[in-house]
Short mmCIF file of C-alpha atoms in Angstrom, two decimals:
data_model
loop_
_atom_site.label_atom_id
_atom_site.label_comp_id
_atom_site.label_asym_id
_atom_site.label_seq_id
_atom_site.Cartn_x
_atom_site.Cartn_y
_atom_site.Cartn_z
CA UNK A 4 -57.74 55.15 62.16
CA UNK A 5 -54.32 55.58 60.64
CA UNK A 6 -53.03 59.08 60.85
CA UNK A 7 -49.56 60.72 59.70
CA UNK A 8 -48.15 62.58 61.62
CA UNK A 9 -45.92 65.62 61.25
CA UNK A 10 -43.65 65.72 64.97
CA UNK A 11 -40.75 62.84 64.92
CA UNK A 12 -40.49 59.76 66.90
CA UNK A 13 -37.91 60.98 68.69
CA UNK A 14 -39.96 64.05 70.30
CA UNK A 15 -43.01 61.70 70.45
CA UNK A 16 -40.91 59.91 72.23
CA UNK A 17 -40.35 56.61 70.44
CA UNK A 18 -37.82 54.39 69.48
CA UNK A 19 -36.77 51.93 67.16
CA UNK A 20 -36.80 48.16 69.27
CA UNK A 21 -34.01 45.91 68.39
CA UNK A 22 -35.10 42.65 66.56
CA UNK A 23 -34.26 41.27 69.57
CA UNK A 24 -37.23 42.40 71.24
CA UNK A 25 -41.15 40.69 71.65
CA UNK A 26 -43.36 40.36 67.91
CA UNK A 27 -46.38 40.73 67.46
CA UNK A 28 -46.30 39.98 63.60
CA UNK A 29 -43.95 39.52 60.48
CA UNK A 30 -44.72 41.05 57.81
CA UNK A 31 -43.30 39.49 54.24
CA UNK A 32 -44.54 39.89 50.32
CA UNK A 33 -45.32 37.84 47.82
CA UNK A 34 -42.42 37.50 44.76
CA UNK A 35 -44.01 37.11 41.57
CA UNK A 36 -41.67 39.68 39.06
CA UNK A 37 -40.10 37.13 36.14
CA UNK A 38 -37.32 39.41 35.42
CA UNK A 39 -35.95 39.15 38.98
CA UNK A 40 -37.03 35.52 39.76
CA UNK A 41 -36.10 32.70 37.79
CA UNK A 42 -39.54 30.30 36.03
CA UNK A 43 -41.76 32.75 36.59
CA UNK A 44 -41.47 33.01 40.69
CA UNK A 45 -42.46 29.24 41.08
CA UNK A 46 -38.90 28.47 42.70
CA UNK A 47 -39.11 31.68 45.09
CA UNK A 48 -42.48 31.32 45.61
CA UNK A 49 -41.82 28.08 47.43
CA UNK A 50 -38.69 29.24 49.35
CA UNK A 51 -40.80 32.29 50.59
CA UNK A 52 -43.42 29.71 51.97
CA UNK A 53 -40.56 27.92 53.30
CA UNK A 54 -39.28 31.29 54.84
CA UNK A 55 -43.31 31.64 56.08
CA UNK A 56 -43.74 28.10 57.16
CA UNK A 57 -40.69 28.72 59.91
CA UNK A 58 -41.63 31.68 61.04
CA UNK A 59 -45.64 31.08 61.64
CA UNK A 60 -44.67 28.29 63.80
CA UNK A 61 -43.88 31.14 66.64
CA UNK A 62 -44.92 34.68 65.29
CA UNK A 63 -48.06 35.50 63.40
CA UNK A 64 -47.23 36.17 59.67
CA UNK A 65 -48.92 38.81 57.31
CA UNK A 66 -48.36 38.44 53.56
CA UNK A 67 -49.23 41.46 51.07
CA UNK A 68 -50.22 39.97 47.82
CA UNK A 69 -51.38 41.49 44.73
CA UNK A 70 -54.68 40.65 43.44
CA UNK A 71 -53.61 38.47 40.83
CA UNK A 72 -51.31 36.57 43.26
CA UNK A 73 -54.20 36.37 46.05
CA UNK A 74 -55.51 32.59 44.59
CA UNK A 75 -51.88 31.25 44.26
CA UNK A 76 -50.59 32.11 47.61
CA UNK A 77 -53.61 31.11 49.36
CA UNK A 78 -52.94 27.81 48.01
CA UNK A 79 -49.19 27.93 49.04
CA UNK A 80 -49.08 29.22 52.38
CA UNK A 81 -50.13 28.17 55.39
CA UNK A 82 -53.65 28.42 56.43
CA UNK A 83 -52.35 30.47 59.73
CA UNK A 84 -50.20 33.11 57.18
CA UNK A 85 -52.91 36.38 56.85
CA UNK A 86 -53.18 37.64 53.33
CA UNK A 87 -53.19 41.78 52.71
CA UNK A 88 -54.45 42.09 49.51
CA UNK A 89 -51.39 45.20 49.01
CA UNK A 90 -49.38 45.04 45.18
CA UNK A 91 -45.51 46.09 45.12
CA UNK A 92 -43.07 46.10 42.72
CA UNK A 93 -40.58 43.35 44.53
CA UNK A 94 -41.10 41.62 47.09
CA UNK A 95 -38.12 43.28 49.62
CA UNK A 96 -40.23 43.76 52.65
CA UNK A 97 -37.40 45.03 54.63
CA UNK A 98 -36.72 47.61 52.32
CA UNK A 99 -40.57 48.72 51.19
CA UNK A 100 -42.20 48.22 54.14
CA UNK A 101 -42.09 50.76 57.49
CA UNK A 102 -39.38 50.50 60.10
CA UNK A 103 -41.60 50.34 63.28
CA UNK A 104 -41.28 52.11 66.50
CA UNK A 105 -42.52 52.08 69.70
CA UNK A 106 -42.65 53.64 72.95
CA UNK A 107 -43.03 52.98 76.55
CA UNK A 108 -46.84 52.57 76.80
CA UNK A 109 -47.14 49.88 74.12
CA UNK A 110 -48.04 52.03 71.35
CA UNK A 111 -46.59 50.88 67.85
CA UNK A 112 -46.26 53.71 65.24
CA UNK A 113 -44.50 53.13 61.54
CA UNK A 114 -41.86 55.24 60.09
CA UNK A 115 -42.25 55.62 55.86
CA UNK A 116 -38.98 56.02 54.51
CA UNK A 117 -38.81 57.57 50.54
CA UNK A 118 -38.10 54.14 48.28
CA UNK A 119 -36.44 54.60 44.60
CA UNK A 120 -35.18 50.72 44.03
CA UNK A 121 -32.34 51.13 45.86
CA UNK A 122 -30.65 53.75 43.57
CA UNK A 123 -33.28 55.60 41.44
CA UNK A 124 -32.05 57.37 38.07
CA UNK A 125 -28.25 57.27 39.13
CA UNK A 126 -28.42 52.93 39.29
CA UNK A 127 -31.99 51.85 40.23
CA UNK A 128 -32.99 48.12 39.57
CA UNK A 129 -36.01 48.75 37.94
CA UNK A 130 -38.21 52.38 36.59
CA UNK A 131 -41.13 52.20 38.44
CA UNK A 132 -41.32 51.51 41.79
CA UNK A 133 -44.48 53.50 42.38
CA UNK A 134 -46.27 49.92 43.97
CA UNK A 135 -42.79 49.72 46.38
CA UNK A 136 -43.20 53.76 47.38
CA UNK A 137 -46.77 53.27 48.05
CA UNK A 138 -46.59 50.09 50.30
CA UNK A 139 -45.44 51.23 53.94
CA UNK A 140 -48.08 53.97 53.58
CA UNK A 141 -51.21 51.19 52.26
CA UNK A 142 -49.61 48.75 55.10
CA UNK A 143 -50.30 51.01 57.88
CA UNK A 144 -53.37 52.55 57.05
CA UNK A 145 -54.66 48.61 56.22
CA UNK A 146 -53.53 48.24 60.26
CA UNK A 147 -54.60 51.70 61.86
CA UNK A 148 -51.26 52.41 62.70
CA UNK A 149 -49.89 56.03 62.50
CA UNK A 150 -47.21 56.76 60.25
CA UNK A 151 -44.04 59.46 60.47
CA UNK A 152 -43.35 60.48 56.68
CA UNK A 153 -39.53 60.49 57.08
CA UNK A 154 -37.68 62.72 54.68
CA UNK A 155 -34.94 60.58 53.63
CA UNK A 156 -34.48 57.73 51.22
CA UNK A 157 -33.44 54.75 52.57
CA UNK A 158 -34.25 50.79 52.92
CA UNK A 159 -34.45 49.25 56.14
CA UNK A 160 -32.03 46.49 55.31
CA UNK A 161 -29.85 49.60 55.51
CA UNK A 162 -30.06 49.79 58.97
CA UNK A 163 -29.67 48.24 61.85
CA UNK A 164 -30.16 49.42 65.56
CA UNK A 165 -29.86 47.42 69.17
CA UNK A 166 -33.04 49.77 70.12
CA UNK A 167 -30.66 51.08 73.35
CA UNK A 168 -29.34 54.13 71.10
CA UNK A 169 -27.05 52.42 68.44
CA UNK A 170 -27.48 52.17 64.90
CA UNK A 171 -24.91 50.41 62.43
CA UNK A 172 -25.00 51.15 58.83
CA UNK A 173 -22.57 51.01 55.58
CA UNK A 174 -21.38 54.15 54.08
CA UNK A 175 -21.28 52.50 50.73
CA UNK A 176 -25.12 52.34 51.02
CA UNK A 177 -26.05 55.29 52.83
CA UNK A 178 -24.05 58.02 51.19
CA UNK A 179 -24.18 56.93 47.65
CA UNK A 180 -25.54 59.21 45.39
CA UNK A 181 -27.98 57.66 44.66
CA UNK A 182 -29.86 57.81 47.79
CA UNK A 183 -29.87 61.33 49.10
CA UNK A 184 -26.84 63.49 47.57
CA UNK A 185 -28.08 66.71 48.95
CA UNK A 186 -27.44 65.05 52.32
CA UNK A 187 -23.89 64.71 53.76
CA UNK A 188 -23.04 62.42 56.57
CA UNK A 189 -23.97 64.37 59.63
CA UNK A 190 -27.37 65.21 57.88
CA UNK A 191 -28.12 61.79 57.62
CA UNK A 192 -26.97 60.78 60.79
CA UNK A 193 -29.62 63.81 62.24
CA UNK A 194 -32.57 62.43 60.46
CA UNK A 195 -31.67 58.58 61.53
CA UNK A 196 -31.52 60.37 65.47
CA UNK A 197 -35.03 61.99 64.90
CA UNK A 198 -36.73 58.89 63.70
CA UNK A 199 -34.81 56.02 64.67
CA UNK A 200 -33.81 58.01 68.00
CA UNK A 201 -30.38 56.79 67.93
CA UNK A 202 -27.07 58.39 69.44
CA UNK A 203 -24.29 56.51 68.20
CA UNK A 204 -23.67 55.45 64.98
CA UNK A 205 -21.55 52.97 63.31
CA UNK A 206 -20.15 53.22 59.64
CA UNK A 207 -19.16 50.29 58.23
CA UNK A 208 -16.92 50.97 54.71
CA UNK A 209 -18.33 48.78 53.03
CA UNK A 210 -20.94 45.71 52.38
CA UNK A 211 -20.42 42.42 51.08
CA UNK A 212 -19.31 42.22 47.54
CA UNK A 213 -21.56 42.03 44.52
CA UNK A 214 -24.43 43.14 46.89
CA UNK A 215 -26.36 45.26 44.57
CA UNK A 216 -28.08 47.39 46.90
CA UNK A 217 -25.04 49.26 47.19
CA UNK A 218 -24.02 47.08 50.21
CA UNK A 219 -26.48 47.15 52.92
CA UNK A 220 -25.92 46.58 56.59
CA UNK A 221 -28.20 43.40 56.91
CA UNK A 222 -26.17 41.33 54.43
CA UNK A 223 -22.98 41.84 56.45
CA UNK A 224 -23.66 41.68 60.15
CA UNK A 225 -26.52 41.50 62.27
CA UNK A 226 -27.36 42.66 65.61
CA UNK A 227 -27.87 39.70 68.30
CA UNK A 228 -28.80 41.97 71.44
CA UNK A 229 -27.60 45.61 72.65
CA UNK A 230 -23.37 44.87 73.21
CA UNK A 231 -23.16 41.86 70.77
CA UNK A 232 -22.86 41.61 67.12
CA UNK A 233 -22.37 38.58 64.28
CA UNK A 234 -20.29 39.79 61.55
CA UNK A 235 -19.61 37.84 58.18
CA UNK A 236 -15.84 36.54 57.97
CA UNK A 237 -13.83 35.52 54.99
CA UNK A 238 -10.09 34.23 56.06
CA UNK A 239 -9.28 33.72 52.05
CA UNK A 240 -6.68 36.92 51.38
CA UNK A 241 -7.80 36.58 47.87
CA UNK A 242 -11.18 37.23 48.21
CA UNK A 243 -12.37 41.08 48.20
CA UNK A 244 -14.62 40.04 51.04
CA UNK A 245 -11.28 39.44 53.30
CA UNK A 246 -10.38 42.93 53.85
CA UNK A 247 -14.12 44.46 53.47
CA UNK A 248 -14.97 42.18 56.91
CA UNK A 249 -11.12 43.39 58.29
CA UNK A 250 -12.37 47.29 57.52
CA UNK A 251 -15.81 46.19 59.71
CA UNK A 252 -14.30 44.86 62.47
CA UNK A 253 -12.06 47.93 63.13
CA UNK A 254 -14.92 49.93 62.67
CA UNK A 255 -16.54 47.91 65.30
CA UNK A 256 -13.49 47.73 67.48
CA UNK A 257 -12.87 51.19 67.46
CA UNK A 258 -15.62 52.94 69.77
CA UNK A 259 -17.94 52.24 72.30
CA UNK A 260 -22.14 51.68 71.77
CA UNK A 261 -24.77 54.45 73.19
CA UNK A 262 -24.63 52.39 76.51
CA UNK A 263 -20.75 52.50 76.83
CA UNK A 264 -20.21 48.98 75.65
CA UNK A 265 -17.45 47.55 73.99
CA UNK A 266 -18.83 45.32 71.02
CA UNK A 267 -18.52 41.23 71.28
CA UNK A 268 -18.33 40.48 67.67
CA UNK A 269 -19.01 36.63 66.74
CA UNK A 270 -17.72 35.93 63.54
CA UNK A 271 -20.09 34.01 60.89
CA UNK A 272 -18.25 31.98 57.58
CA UNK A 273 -18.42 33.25 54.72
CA UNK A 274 -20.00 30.65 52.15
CA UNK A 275 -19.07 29.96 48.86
CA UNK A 276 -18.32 32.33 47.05
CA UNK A 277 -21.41 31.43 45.10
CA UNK A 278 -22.08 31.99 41.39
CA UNK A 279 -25.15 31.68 39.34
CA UNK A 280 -25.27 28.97 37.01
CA UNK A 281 -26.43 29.04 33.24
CA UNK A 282 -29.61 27.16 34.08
CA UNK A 283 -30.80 29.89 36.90
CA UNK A 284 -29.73 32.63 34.72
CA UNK A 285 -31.55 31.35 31.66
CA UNK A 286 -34.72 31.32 33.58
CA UNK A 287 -34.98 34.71 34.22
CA UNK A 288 -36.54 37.81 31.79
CA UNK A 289 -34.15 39.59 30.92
CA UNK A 290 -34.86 43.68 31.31
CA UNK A 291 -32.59 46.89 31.32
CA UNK A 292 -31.39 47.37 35.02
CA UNK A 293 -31.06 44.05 36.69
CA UNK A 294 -28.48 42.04 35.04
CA UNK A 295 -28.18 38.28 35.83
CA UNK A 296 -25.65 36.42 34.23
CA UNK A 297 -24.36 33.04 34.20
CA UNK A 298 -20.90 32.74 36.57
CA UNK A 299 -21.93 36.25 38.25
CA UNK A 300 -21.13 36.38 42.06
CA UNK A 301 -23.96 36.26 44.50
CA UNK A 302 -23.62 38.05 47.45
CA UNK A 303 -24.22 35.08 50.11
CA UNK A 304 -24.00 35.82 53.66
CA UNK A 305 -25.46 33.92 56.61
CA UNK A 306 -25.99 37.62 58.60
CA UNK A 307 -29.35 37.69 56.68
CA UNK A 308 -31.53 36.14 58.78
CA UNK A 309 -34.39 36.96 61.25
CA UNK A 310 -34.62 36.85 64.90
CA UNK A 311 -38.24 36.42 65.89
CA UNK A 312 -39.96 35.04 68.89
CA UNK A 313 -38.35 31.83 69.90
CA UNK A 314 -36.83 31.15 66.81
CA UNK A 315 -33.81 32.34 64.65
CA UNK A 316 -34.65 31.90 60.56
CA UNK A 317 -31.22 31.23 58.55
CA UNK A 318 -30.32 30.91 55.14
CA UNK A 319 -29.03 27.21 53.96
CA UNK A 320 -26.05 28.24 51.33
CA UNK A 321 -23.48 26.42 51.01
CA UNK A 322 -22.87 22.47 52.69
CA UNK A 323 -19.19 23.10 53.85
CA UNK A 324 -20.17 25.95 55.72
CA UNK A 325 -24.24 25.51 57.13
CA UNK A 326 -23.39 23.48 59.75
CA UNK A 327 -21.07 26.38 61.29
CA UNK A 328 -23.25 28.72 61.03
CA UNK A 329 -25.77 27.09 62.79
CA UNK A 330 -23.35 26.19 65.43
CA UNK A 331 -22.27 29.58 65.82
CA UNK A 332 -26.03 31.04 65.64
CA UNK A 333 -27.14 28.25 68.26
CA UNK A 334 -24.50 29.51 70.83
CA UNK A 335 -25.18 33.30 70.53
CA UNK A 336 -28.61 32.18 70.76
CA UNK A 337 -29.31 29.56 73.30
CA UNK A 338 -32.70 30.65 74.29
CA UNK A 339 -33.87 30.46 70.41
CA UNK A 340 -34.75 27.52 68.26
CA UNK A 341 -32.56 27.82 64.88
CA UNK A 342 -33.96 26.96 61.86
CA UNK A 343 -32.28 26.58 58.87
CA UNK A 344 -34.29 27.20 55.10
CA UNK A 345 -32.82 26.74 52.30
CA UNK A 346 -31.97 30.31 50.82
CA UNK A 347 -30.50 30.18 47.15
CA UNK A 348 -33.98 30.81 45.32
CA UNK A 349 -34.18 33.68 47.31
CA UNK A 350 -30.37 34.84 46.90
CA UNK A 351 -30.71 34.51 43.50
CA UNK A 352 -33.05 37.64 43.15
CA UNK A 353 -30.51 39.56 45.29
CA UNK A 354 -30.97 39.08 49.27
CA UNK A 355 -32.07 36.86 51.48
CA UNK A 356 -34.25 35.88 54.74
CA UNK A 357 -34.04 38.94 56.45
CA UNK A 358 -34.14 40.94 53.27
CA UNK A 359 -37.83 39.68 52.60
CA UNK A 360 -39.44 39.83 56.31
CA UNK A 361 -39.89 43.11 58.41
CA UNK A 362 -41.06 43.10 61.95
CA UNK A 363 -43.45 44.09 63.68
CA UNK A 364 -42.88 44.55 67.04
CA UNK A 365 -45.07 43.56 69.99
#
């Protein structure tokens, strides 16, 4: 049985694990919205069983499909890939589904953050996201896990935490208005301490460029392990990105973590830039809130990928820079397999890898 509770994880005493840390599960869902994905999803439906394909291979995966989907993935995916017959809106997992926490006993509880497609009436991507809201909530009770009901909007690719106490976030994403304007800084940073339990926090400025989820964490950097960080670099002076990833790094430089570490910061290319081409463009419905335009900027970024057991999941982006980033992701990882899949389908509705898988830990 599922309950939902009303203490925090913090006094419950759990924490949010770093990605880092043993799976039991990933957790993705199925794309299917035509005014987001180009041809009617066909094109992302096959990079997500791409994205599923790699990640089965070591970690069990659970797919939430809508009914109407349920035939047409079953077809797609792997026989091994679980189907959860739970709808959404889009197919984010990161950002709709719960952050998980644990404690020291093995227990796994999920925390249900507020959703309003990453902006609600001040610059939402779409009117209803009543499926999105609802999702975390179906997900857990579908499990038996319990759930905290956390009092904050936010999307987990907003986040990102080392599970030893440090949390690194954007303040383009976190304090825009709108997300949670009643809330100043230190309020948020209170909440993210009582569910998260976190200490330290870092604010990145900003997020990569054109990213429109107001610029969240997990398209930037990523956390490796607890003292050790991959940041996204540009070394073109007359790209925006060049001073944005300057801005991070003295962020990064500029304090210790919860543990008293100085950061190691690895530094990932940046590829491209990438644009969308008239073809993509023309295959997608148009609507009111998400624009997509021929020649518009994609926000590309190797960070967005997923550790999981044994392997690390990439993004393919751009030939003159893959093969560096797997270099550099092979040497911060040398006990992981890296596995490269290519990621435009999916960067064409807006994120990538990591944007549309959500752990669950072990």
């Amino acid at each position: 049985m599922s309950a939902t509770l009303t203490s925090t994880p913090r006094a419950d005493g759990f924490r949010m694990p770093g990605e880092h840390e043993p799976q039991q599960a990933v957790v993705m869902a199925w794309p299917e919205r035509s005014d987001n994905w180009r041809n009617n999803a066909g094109p992302a439906q096959q990079a997500f069983t791409a994205v599923a394909s790699a990640i089965v291979a070591e970690t069990p995966v659970k797919m939430c499909v809508s009914a109407g989907q349920a035939h047409n993935a079953r077809a797609m995916l792997p026989n091994e890939v679980e189907l959860l017959e739970i709808p959404c809106n889009d197919s984010w997992m990161r950002d709709i589904g719960p952050s998980y926490v644990v404690n020291n006993k093995g227990a796994v509880r999920g925390v249900d953050w507020h959703f309003n497609a990453w902006g609600g009436e001040v610059n939402g991507l779409y009117e209803d996201w009543s499926l999105d809201e609802a999702l975390a909530s179906s997900l857990l009770r579908a499990r038996g896990e319990d759930r905290y009901r956390a009092p904050l909007v936010l999307e987990g690719g907003s986040i990102h935490v080392d599970g030893e106490g440090t949390c690194i976030t954007t303040a383009e994403c976190l304090l825009h208005p709108g997300r949670n304007p009643q809330l100043g800084q230190a309020d948020i940073e209170a909440l993210l301490r009582d569910y998260l339990n976190v200490d330290t926090f870092f604010w990145l400025p900003l997020g990569v460029v054109n990213d429109e989820t107001d610029g969240h964490i997990d398209n930037i950097l990523h956390i490796a392990r607890p003292g050790e960080v991959l940041l996204t670099w540009c070394d073109d002076p007359a790209d925006p990105v060049y001073n944005i990833c300057r801005d991070a790094l003295a962020v990064l430089s500029a304090q210790p973590d919860a543990a008293g570490r100085e950061l190691t910061v690895h530094k990932l290319p940046l590829p491209g830039p990438l644009f969308m081409s008239a073809e993509e463009a023309a295959g997608i419905q148009l609507s009111d809130n998400m624009v997509r335009e021929p020649g518009e900027r994609l926000a590309g970024s190797y960070a967005n990928f997923l550790i999981t057991n044994a392997r690390v999941v990439f993004p393919l982006l751009d030939a003159a820079t893959d093969d560096a980033a797997r270099a550099i992701l092979e040497r911060v990882f040398p006990e992981h397999e890296v596995v490269g899949i290519p990621g435009r389908e999916i960067l064409l509705g807006g994120g990538n890898i990591h944007c549309i898988t959500q752990q669950i830990p072990a």
